[in-house]
Tab-separated table of C-alpha atoms in Angstrom:
chain	number	residue	atom	x	y	z
A	1	MET	CA	-15.516	-17.186	-5.344
A	2	THR	CA	-12.915	-17.980	-7.990
A	3	LEU	CA	-12.464	-21.005	-10.201
A	4	LEU	CA	-9.051	-22.532	-10.839
A	5	LEU	CA	-8.397	-23.837	-14.329
A	6	SER	CA	-5.289	-25.076	-16.064
A	7	CYS	CA	-6.435	-23.227	-19.171
A	8	LEU	CA	-9.511	-21.552	-20.578
A	9	SER	CA	-12.060	-23.788	-22.219
A	10	SER	CA	-11.547	-22.399	-25.725
A	11	ALA	CA	-9.266	-24.449	-27.962
A	12	ALA	CA	-7.369	-21.309	-28.924
A	13	GLN	CA	-6.062	-18.796	-26.417
A	14	ILE	CA	-4.388	-15.419	-26.506
A	15	ILE	CA	-1.652	-15.132	-23.887
A	16	VAL	CA	-1.044	-11.518	-22.902
A	17	LYS	CA	2.383	-11.706	-21.291
A	18	ALA	CA	3.327	-9.674	-18.240
A	19	ASN	CA	5.588	-7.375	-20.270
A	20	ASP	CA	2.877	-6.553	-22.827
A	21	PRO	CA	2.453	-2.752	-23.225
A	22	HIS	CA	-1.345	-3.190	-23.136
A	23	ILE	CA	-1.058	-3.841	-19.383
A	24	ARG	CA	-0.956	-0.954	-16.891
A	25	TYR	CA	0.803	-1.453	-13.566
A	26	SER	CA	0.638	0.547	-10.363
A	27	GLY	CA	2.989	0.148	-7.426
A	28	ARG	CA	6.610	-0.797	-6.908
A	29	ILE	CA	6.740	-3.842	-9.161
A	30	ALA	CA	9.853	-5.726	-10.271
A	31	MET	CA	9.623	-6.699	-13.947
A	32	THR	CA	11.430	-9.489	-15.770
A	33	ASP	CA	11.043	-10.755	-19.326
A	34	SER	CA	8.308	-13.140	-18.227
A	35	THR	CA	6.837	-11.928	-14.930
A	36	ALA	CA	5.794	-9.016	-12.786
A	37	GLU	CA	6.653	-9.489	-9.102
A	38	LEU	CA	3.911	-8.149	-6.824
A	39	SER	CA	4.749	-7.639	-3.165
A	40	TRP	CA	3.720	-4.201	-1.864
A	41	SER	CA	0.193	-3.563	-0.642
A	42	ALA	CA	-2.133	-2.008	-3.249
A	43	SER	CA	0.019	-3.083	-6.198
A	44	SER	CA	-2.300	-3.506	-9.158
A	45	VAL	CA	-2.467	-4.817	-12.712
A	46	THR	CA	-5.077	-3.484	-15.157
A	47	ILE	CA	-6.074	-4.440	-18.699
A	48	ASN	CA	-8.814	-3.471	-21.156
A	49	PHE	CA	-10.226	-6.223	-23.336
A	50	SER	CA	-13.215	-7.134	-25.453
A	51	GLY	CA	-14.615	-10.570	-24.774
A	52	ASN	CA	-16.684	-12.777	-22.524
A	53	ASN	CA	-14.077	-14.272	-20.202
A	54	ILE	CA	-10.503	-13.899	-19.009
A	55	GLY	CA	-7.939	-15.799	-16.952
A	56	ILE	CA	-5.075	-14.559	-14.779
A	57	ILE	CA	-1.838	-16.544	-14.559
A	58	LEU	CA	-0.238	-16.427	-11.080
A	59	LYS	CA	2.151	-18.192	-8.740
A	60	ASP	CA	2.483	-17.308	-5.035
A	61	GLN	CA	5.507	-17.602	-2.791
A	62	ARG	CA	3.633	-18.989	0.237
A	63	SER	CA	-0.027	-18.941	-0.791
A	64	ASP	CA	-0.589	-16.263	1.828
A	65	ASN	CA	-1.772	-13.376	-0.367
A	66	ASN	CA	-5.206	-12.207	-1.444
A	67	TYR	CA	-6.252	-10.140	-4.452
A	68	ASN	CA	-9.421	-8.342	-5.411
A	69	VAL	CA	-10.651	-8.971	-8.937
A	70	ILE	CA	-12.302	-5.760	-10.108
A	71	ILE	CA	-14.261	-5.837	-13.364
A	72	ASP	CA	-15.685	-2.624	-14.762
A	73	GLY	CA	-15.146	-0.902	-11.418
A	74	LYS	CA	-16.835	-3.557	-9.267
A	75	VAL	CA	-15.134	-6.062	-6.969
A	76	VAL	CA	-16.454	-9.403	-8.232
A	77	SER	CA	-14.238	-11.959	-6.479
A	78	ILE	CA	-11.119	-12.620	-4.411
A	79	ILE	CA	-8.168	-14.723	-5.553
A	80	HIS	CA	-6.031	-16.575	-3.016
A	81	PRO	CA	-3.149	-17.697	-5.267
A	82	GLU	CA	-1.594	-21.109	-4.730
A	83	LYS	CA	2.112	-21.951	-4.900
A	84	PRO	CA	1.958	-23.717	-8.293
A	85	LYS	CA	1.647	-21.603	-11.419
A	86	THR	CA	-2.085	-21.568	-12.141
A	87	VAL	CA	-4.615	-19.924	-14.424
A	88	TYR	CA	-7.460	-18.379	-12.440
A	89	HIS	CA	-10.611	-18.107	-14.501
A	90	VAL	CA	-12.079	-14.975	-12.943
A	91	ALA	CA	-14.848	-13.974	-15.348
A	92	ASP	CA	-17.276	-15.974	-17.441
A	93	ASN	CA	-20.186	-15.023	-19.666
A	94	LEU	CA	-19.506	-11.312	-19.567
A	95	SER	CA	-21.619	-9.147	-21.823
A	96	SER	CA	-20.191	-8.421	-25.257
A	97	GLY	CA	-18.043	-5.337	-25.633
A	98	LYS	CA	-15.262	-3.601	-23.738
A	99	HIS	CA	-14.339	-4.530	-20.165
A	100	THR	CA	-11.681	-3.404	-17.710
A	101	LEU	CA	-10.113	-5.852	-15.288
A	102	GLU	CA	-7.962	-4.789	-12.335
A	103	LEU	CA	-6.091	-7.188	-10.056
A	104	PHE	CA	-5.480	-5.423	-6.699
A	105	LYS	CA	-3.200	-6.765	-3.951
A	106	ARG	CA	-5.046	-6.636	-0.626
A	107	THR	CA	-2.141	-7.910	1.479
A	108	GLU	CA	1.232	-6.408	2.403
A	109	TRP	CA	4.704	-7.648	1.509
A	110	ALA	CA	5.043	-9.578	4.760
A	111	MET	CA	2.669	-12.137	3.194
A	112	GLY	CA	5.212	-12.893	0.489
A	113	LYS	CA	5.449	-12.295	-3.250
A	114	THR	CA	3.171	-13.186	-6.131
A	115	TRP	CA	4.449	-13.700	-9.657
A	116	PHE	CA	2.080	-12.483	-12.373
A	117	TYR	CA	2.717	-14.102	-15.775
A	118	GLY	CA	-0.089	-12.519	-17.762
A	119	PHE	CA	-3.670	-12.902	-18.888
A	120	GLU	CA	-5.297	-15.652	-20.914
A	121	LEU	CA	-8.127	-14.807	-23.295
A	122	ALA	CA	-10.130	-16.883	-25.740
A	123	GLY	CA	-8.914	-16.785	-29.325
A	124	ASP	CA	-11.758	-14.591	-30.560
A	125	ASP	CA	-11.338	-11.990	-27.788
A	126	LYS	CA	-9.415	-8.757	-28.301
A	127	ILE	CA	-6.813	-6.873	-26.317
A	128	LEU	CA	-7.613	-3.165	-26.204
A	129	PRO	CA	-5.385	-0.138	-25.609
A	130	PRO	CA	-4.390	0.247	-21.945
A	131	PRO	CA	-6.245	2.577	-19.598
A	132	ALA	CA	-5.040	6.157	-19.771
A	133	PRO	CA	-2.579	7.108	-17.016
A	134	GLN	CA	-4.203	8.767	-14.040
A	135	LYS	CA	-3.364	12.457	-13.889
A	136	ARG	CA	-3.048	12.576	-10.106
A	137	LYS	CA	-0.549	10.569	-8.076
A	138	ILE	CA	-0.343	9.959	-4.354
A	139	GLU	CA	2.066	7.936	-2.203
A	140	PHE	CA	1.627	6.816	1.384
A	141	PHE	CA	4.405	5.896	3.806
A	142	GLY	CA	2.775	4.092	6.683
A	143	ASN	CA	2.372	1.180	9.042
A	144	SER	CA	-0.374	-1.376	9.710
A	145	ILE	CA	-3.088	1.283	9.659
A	146	THR	CA	-2.202	2.201	6.095
A	147	CYS	CA	-1.973	-1.497	5.109
A	148	GLY	CA	-5.535	-2.165	6.315
A	149	TYR	CA	-4.340	-4.576	9.006
A	150	ALA	CA	-7.280	-6.465	10.589
A	151	ASP	CA	-9.837	-4.128	9.009
A	152	GLU	CA	-11.987	-7.127	8.034
A	153	ASP	CA	-11.753	-8.879	11.403
A	154	THR	CA	-15.411	-8.336	12.227
A	155	ALA	CA	-15.136	-10.554	15.314
A	156	GLY	CA	-12.988	-7.879	16.965
A	157	HIS	CA	-9.938	-10.066	17.615
A	158	ASP	CA	-7.613	-7.661	15.759
A	159	ARG	CA	-6.073	-10.442	13.685
A	160	GLY	CA	-3.540	-9.233	11.135
A	161	THR	CA	-3.227	-12.452	9.176
A	162	SER	CA	-3.987	-12.576	5.472
A	163	PRO	CA	-7.738	-13.320	5.598
A	164	TYR	CA	-8.443	-10.204	7.662
A	165	GLU	CA	-6.288	-7.622	5.874
A	166	ASN	CA	-7.847	-5.683	3.008
A	167	GLY	CA	-5.724	-2.828	1.718
A	168	TYR	CA	-8.432	-1.987	-0.810
A	169	LEU	CA	-10.531	-0.647	2.067
A	170	SER	CA	-7.726	1.154	3.885
A	171	TYR	CA	-8.053	4.918	4.181
A	172	ALA	CA	-5.145	5.239	1.746
A	173	ALA	CA	-6.839	3.346	-1.075
A	174	ILE	CA	-10.199	4.997	-0.390
A	175	THR	CA	-8.585	8.431	-0.551
A	176	ALA	CA	-6.774	7.612	-3.801
A	177	ARG	CA	-9.987	6.336	-5.439
A	178	HIS	CA	-11.878	9.431	-4.331
A	179	PHE	CA	-9.436	11.624	-6.234
A	180	ASN	CA	-8.920	9.106	-9.080
A	181	ALA	CA	-5.230	9.173	-8.206
A	182	GLU	CA	-2.644	6.501	-8.882
A	183	LEU	CA	-1.632	4.976	-5.547
A	184	HIS	CA	1.682	3.748	-4.217
A	185	ASN	CA	1.422	2.298	-0.711
A	186	THR	CA	4.908	2.012	0.806
A	187	SER	CA	3.853	0.567	4.136
A	188	LYS	CA	4.511	-2.294	6.534
A	189	SER	CA	2.739	-3.377	9.690
A	190	GLY	CA	4.771	-2.736	12.830
A	191	ILE	CA	7.172	-0.236	11.306
A	192	GLY	CA	8.293	3.046	12.824
A	193	ILE	CA	10.709	5.869	12.177
A	194	THR	CA	12.979	5.412	15.205
A	195	VAL	CA	12.119	1.807	16.109
A	196	SER	CA	9.871	-1.015	14.884
A	197	TRP	CA	8.589	-4.341	16.161
A	198	PHE	CA	11.190	-5.983	13.891
A	199	PRO	CA	14.781	-5.068	12.867
A	200	MET	CA	14.031	-2.444	10.213
A	201	ILE	CA	12.700	1.112	10.297
A	202	MET	CA	11.077	3.197	7.575
A	203	PRO	CA	14.223	5.245	6.795
A	204	GLU	CA	15.855	1.881	5.946
A	205	MET	CA	12.927	0.561	3.860
A	206	TYR	CA	11.430	3.565	2.077
A	207	ASP	CA	13.696	3.292	-1.004
A	208	ARG	CA	13.497	-0.458	-1.660
A	209	LEU	CA	11.954	-2.234	-4.611
A	210	ASP	CA	12.135	-5.595	-2.854
A	211	ALA	CA	11.477	-4.715	0.776
A	212	ASN	CA	13.439	-7.760	1.979
A	213	ASP	CA	16.567	-6.908	0.012
A	214	PRO	CA	18.645	-3.871	1.100
A	215	ASN	CA	20.431	-3.929	-2.277
A	216	SER	CA	17.176	-3.734	-4.252
A	217	LYS	CA	16.526	-0.044	-4.876
A	218	TRP	CA	13.400	1.599	-6.239
A	219	ASP	CA	13.838	3.957	-9.184
A	220	PHE	CA	12.128	7.113	-7.939
A	221	SER	CA	11.997	8.537	-11.469
A	222	LYS	CA	9.301	5.971	-12.330
A	223	PHE	CA	6.687	7.580	-10.080
A	224	THR	CA	6.489	11.205	-8.975
A	225	PRO	CA	3.577	11.811	-6.593
A	226	ASP	CA	1.771	15.124	-6.349
A	227	ILE	CA	0.987	14.357	-2.704
A	228	VAL	CA	2.890	12.284	-0.160
A	229	VAL	CA	1.131	11.230	3.046
A	230	ILE	CA	3.263	10.072	5.974
A	231	ASN	CA	1.404	8.278	8.780
A	232	LEU	CA	4.052	6.978	11.180
A	233	PHE	CA	4.930	7.034	14.901
A	234	GLN	CA	2.119	4.768	16.170
A	235	ASN	CA	4.575	1.910	16.719
A	236	ASP	CA	7.326	4.186	18.047
A	237	SER	CA	4.862	5.486	20.648
A	238	TRP	CA	4.591	2.006	22.160
A	239	ILE	CA	8.107	0.635	21.841
A	240	VAL	CA	9.902	3.642	23.385
A	241	ASN	CA	8.151	2.695	26.642
A	242	LYS	CA	9.337	-0.932	26.548
A	243	PRO	CA	13.006	-1.003	27.650
A	244	ASP	CA	12.972	-4.819	27.706
A	245	ASN	CA	11.962	-5.018	24.047
A	246	ALA	CA	14.745	-6.363	21.825
A	247	GLN	CA	14.301	-3.582	19.266
A	248	PHE	CA	14.335	-0.914	22.005
A	249	LYS	CA	17.709	-2.278	23.156
A	250	ALA	CA	19.041	-2.500	19.601
A	251	ARG	CA	18.075	1.075	18.727
A	252	PHE	CA	18.379	2.937	22.035
A	253	GLY	CA	20.408	0.818	24.422
A	254	SER	CA	19.199	1.213	27.988
A	255	ALA	CA	17.742	4.742	27.879
A	256	PRO	CA	14.612	5.851	26.001
A	257	PRO	CA	15.063	8.461	23.266
A	258	THR	CA	14.607	12.102	24.176
A	259	PRO	CA	11.904	14.245	22.571
A	260	GLU	CA	14.648	16.059	20.697
A	261	PHE	CA	15.932	12.786	19.237
A	262	ILE	CA	12.401	11.783	18.176
A	263	ILE	CA	11.638	15.143	16.582
A	264	ASN	CA	14.946	15.184	14.735
A	265	ALA	CA	14.480	11.630	13.436
A	266	TYR	CA	11.052	12.510	12.048
A	267	GLN	CA	12.377	15.705	10.531
A	268	GLN	CA	15.242	13.871	8.840
A	269	PHE	CA	12.857	11.360	7.265
A	270	VAL	CA	10.633	14.132	5.922
A	271	LYS	CA	13.741	15.825	4.499
A	272	THR	CA	14.630	12.564	2.770
A	273	VAL	CA	11.187	12.384	1.190
A	274	ARG	CA	11.438	16.026	0.161
A	275	ASP	CA	14.773	15.333	-1.535
A	276	LYS	CA	13.146	12.586	-3.622
A	277	TYR	CA	10.038	14.637	-4.424
A	278	PRO	CA	11.011	18.330	-4.444
A	279	HIS	CA	7.646	19.551	-5.771
A	280	ALA	CA	5.215	17.334	-3.861
A	281	LYS	CA	2.842	18.437	-1.153
A	282	ILE	CA	3.790	16.422	1.936
A	283	ILE	CA	1.123	15.782	4.557
A	284	CYS	CA	2.412	14.493	7.900
A	285	ILE	CA	-0.537	12.867	9.607
A	286	LEU	CA	-1.019	10.744	12.707
A	287	GLY	CA	-4.043	8.677	13.648
A	288	SER	CA	-6.426	7.212	14.346
A	289	MET	CA	-5.084	4.850	16.997
A	290	ASP	CA	-3.960	5.804	20.496
A	291	ALA	CA	-0.934	7.881	19.432
A	292	THR	CA	-3.484	10.675	18.984
A	293	LYS	CA	-5.445	10.088	22.176
A	294	PRO	CA	-5.798	13.141	24.446
A	295	GLY	CA	-2.546	13.883	26.250
A	296	SER	CA	-0.322	12.025	23.784
A	297	PRO	CA	2.942	13.910	23.038
A	298	TRP	CA	3.321	12.416	19.564
A	299	PRO	CA	1.245	14.921	17.579
A	300	GLY	CA	3.351	17.630	19.206
A	301	TYR	CA	6.567	15.952	18.078
A	302	ILE	CA	5.325	15.927	14.496
A	303	GLN	CA	4.120	19.513	14.676
A	304	LYS	CA	7.521	20.678	15.961
A	305	ALA	CA	9.313	18.730	13.252
A	306	VAL	CA	7.140	20.234	10.526
A	307	ASP	CA	7.409	23.753	11.938
A	308	GLY	CA	11.180	23.422	12.011
A	309	LEU	CA	11.326	22.614	8.308
A	310	SER	CA	9.785	25.975	7.322
A	311	ASP	CA	8.398	24.508	4.106
A	312	LYS	CA	5.008	25.879	3.025
A	313	SER	CA	4.266	22.668	1.123
A	314	ILE	CA	4.664	20.439	4.177
A	315	PHE	CA	1.640	20.168	6.476
A	316	ALA	CA	0.831	18.512	9.801
A	317	HIS	CA	-2.607	17.029	10.294
A	318	PHE	CA	-3.939	14.798	13.066
A	319	ILE	CA	-6.851	12.391	12.810
A	320	PRO	CA	-8.603	12.051	16.177
A	321	TYR	CA	-8.250	8.928	18.298
A	322	LYS	CA	-10.996	6.508	17.308
A	323	GLY	CA	-11.668	5.606	20.928
A	324	THR	CA	-11.777	1.847	20.383
A	325	GLY	CA	-9.240	-0.920	20.827
A	326	GLY	CA	-7.227	-2.548	18.107
A	327	HIS	CA	-6.740	-1.421	14.532
A	328	PRO	CA	-9.262	0.595	12.526
A	329	SER	CA	-12.237	-1.333	11.248
A	330	ILE	CA	-13.589	-0.794	7.747
A	331	LYS	CA	-15.928	1.854	9.130
A	332	GLU	CA	-13.078	3.567	10.991
A	333	GLN	CA	-10.879	3.425	7.893
A	334	GLN	CA	-13.650	5.233	5.998
A	335	THR	CA	-13.811	7.868	8.738
A	336	MET	CA	-10.055	8.401	8.396
A	337	ALA	CA	-10.400	8.713	4.624
A	338	ASP	CA	-13.192	11.262	4.959
A	339	ASP	CA	-11.025	13.318	7.309
A	340	LEU	CA	-7.970	13.177	5.026
A	341	ILE	CA	-10.018	13.880	1.887
A	342	GLY	CA	-11.406	17.022	3.498
A	343	PHE	CA	-7.930	18.184	4.455
A	344	ILE	CA	-6.566	17.575	0.934
A	345	GLU	CA	-9.473	19.398	-0.651
A	346	LYS	CA	-8.884	22.387	1.630
A	347	LYS	CA	-5.069	22.571	1.601
A	348	VAL	CA	-4.168	21.193	-1.833
A	349	GLY	CA	-7.266	22.123	-3.795
A	350	TRP	CA	-7.916	18.745	-5.381
């Protein structure tokens, strides 16, 4: 539960503006003089402070996003920002002393943008030095599985709308927390490498700051991951069998792509990632939906693509089919994380 206030109750406030160097950001975030624009899943804002309460100043594009409020490492509440600029009073009567607050975006960029203006503290509270940068860095390129689509739909209806998506409990975020690694989650539900359920594919989106703007480019020098995880092809595996689908027609015409075309397209995307991150370990995974069910050709496509690159720092790894319908539940996301964590520990030595 969160409480909406126009201001904190104290007569005097400290406004910590979005561009204050005491704030640590994670994710592809567009900065202006007055705001930080949060859109990508798992984008986060963190501050250290000494005091008893704190407010967060936000405005949402459509009021379709959700954020975890994490205080001293514990999720204490969820914010569902409204369209008007509002102060959200997220902590009250904290114990005296130092506290860390993290605001974590649970929802993907399809839910719209949120503008973060800063924090509001009482006049006798103190801003403390920012958290130290995390030594490890990991980036995921993925689809709905990596976004945490429908992972909180406990009724089993596989709903991907905002209330049921929690990127904090996706295998990507769980894996990053396990290794205390800074996370960038460059993912979108429905996306593929050769074709998507909408008119954009990952090779056209991977380098954007604003995912909706082809002219908005991410500065890759701002974040250099030690590990890149690519989990794509689940959507391709469906759409290539649907010749009446509008995106099938737009990408392939009347004939489905050949295995050679698919393998080459995957290989070219991995090469693109390698060009951006020449020293990263790249892990090409697939799972845990039906693209890895027994008899599926898609793991083989990835394996052939990786083998053809002859790069000892690029690996293929397949997470077994979960054997249930729909997207991974929270429990299944944890199983995926456990599998990936074990692979990273073995192959990378983290």
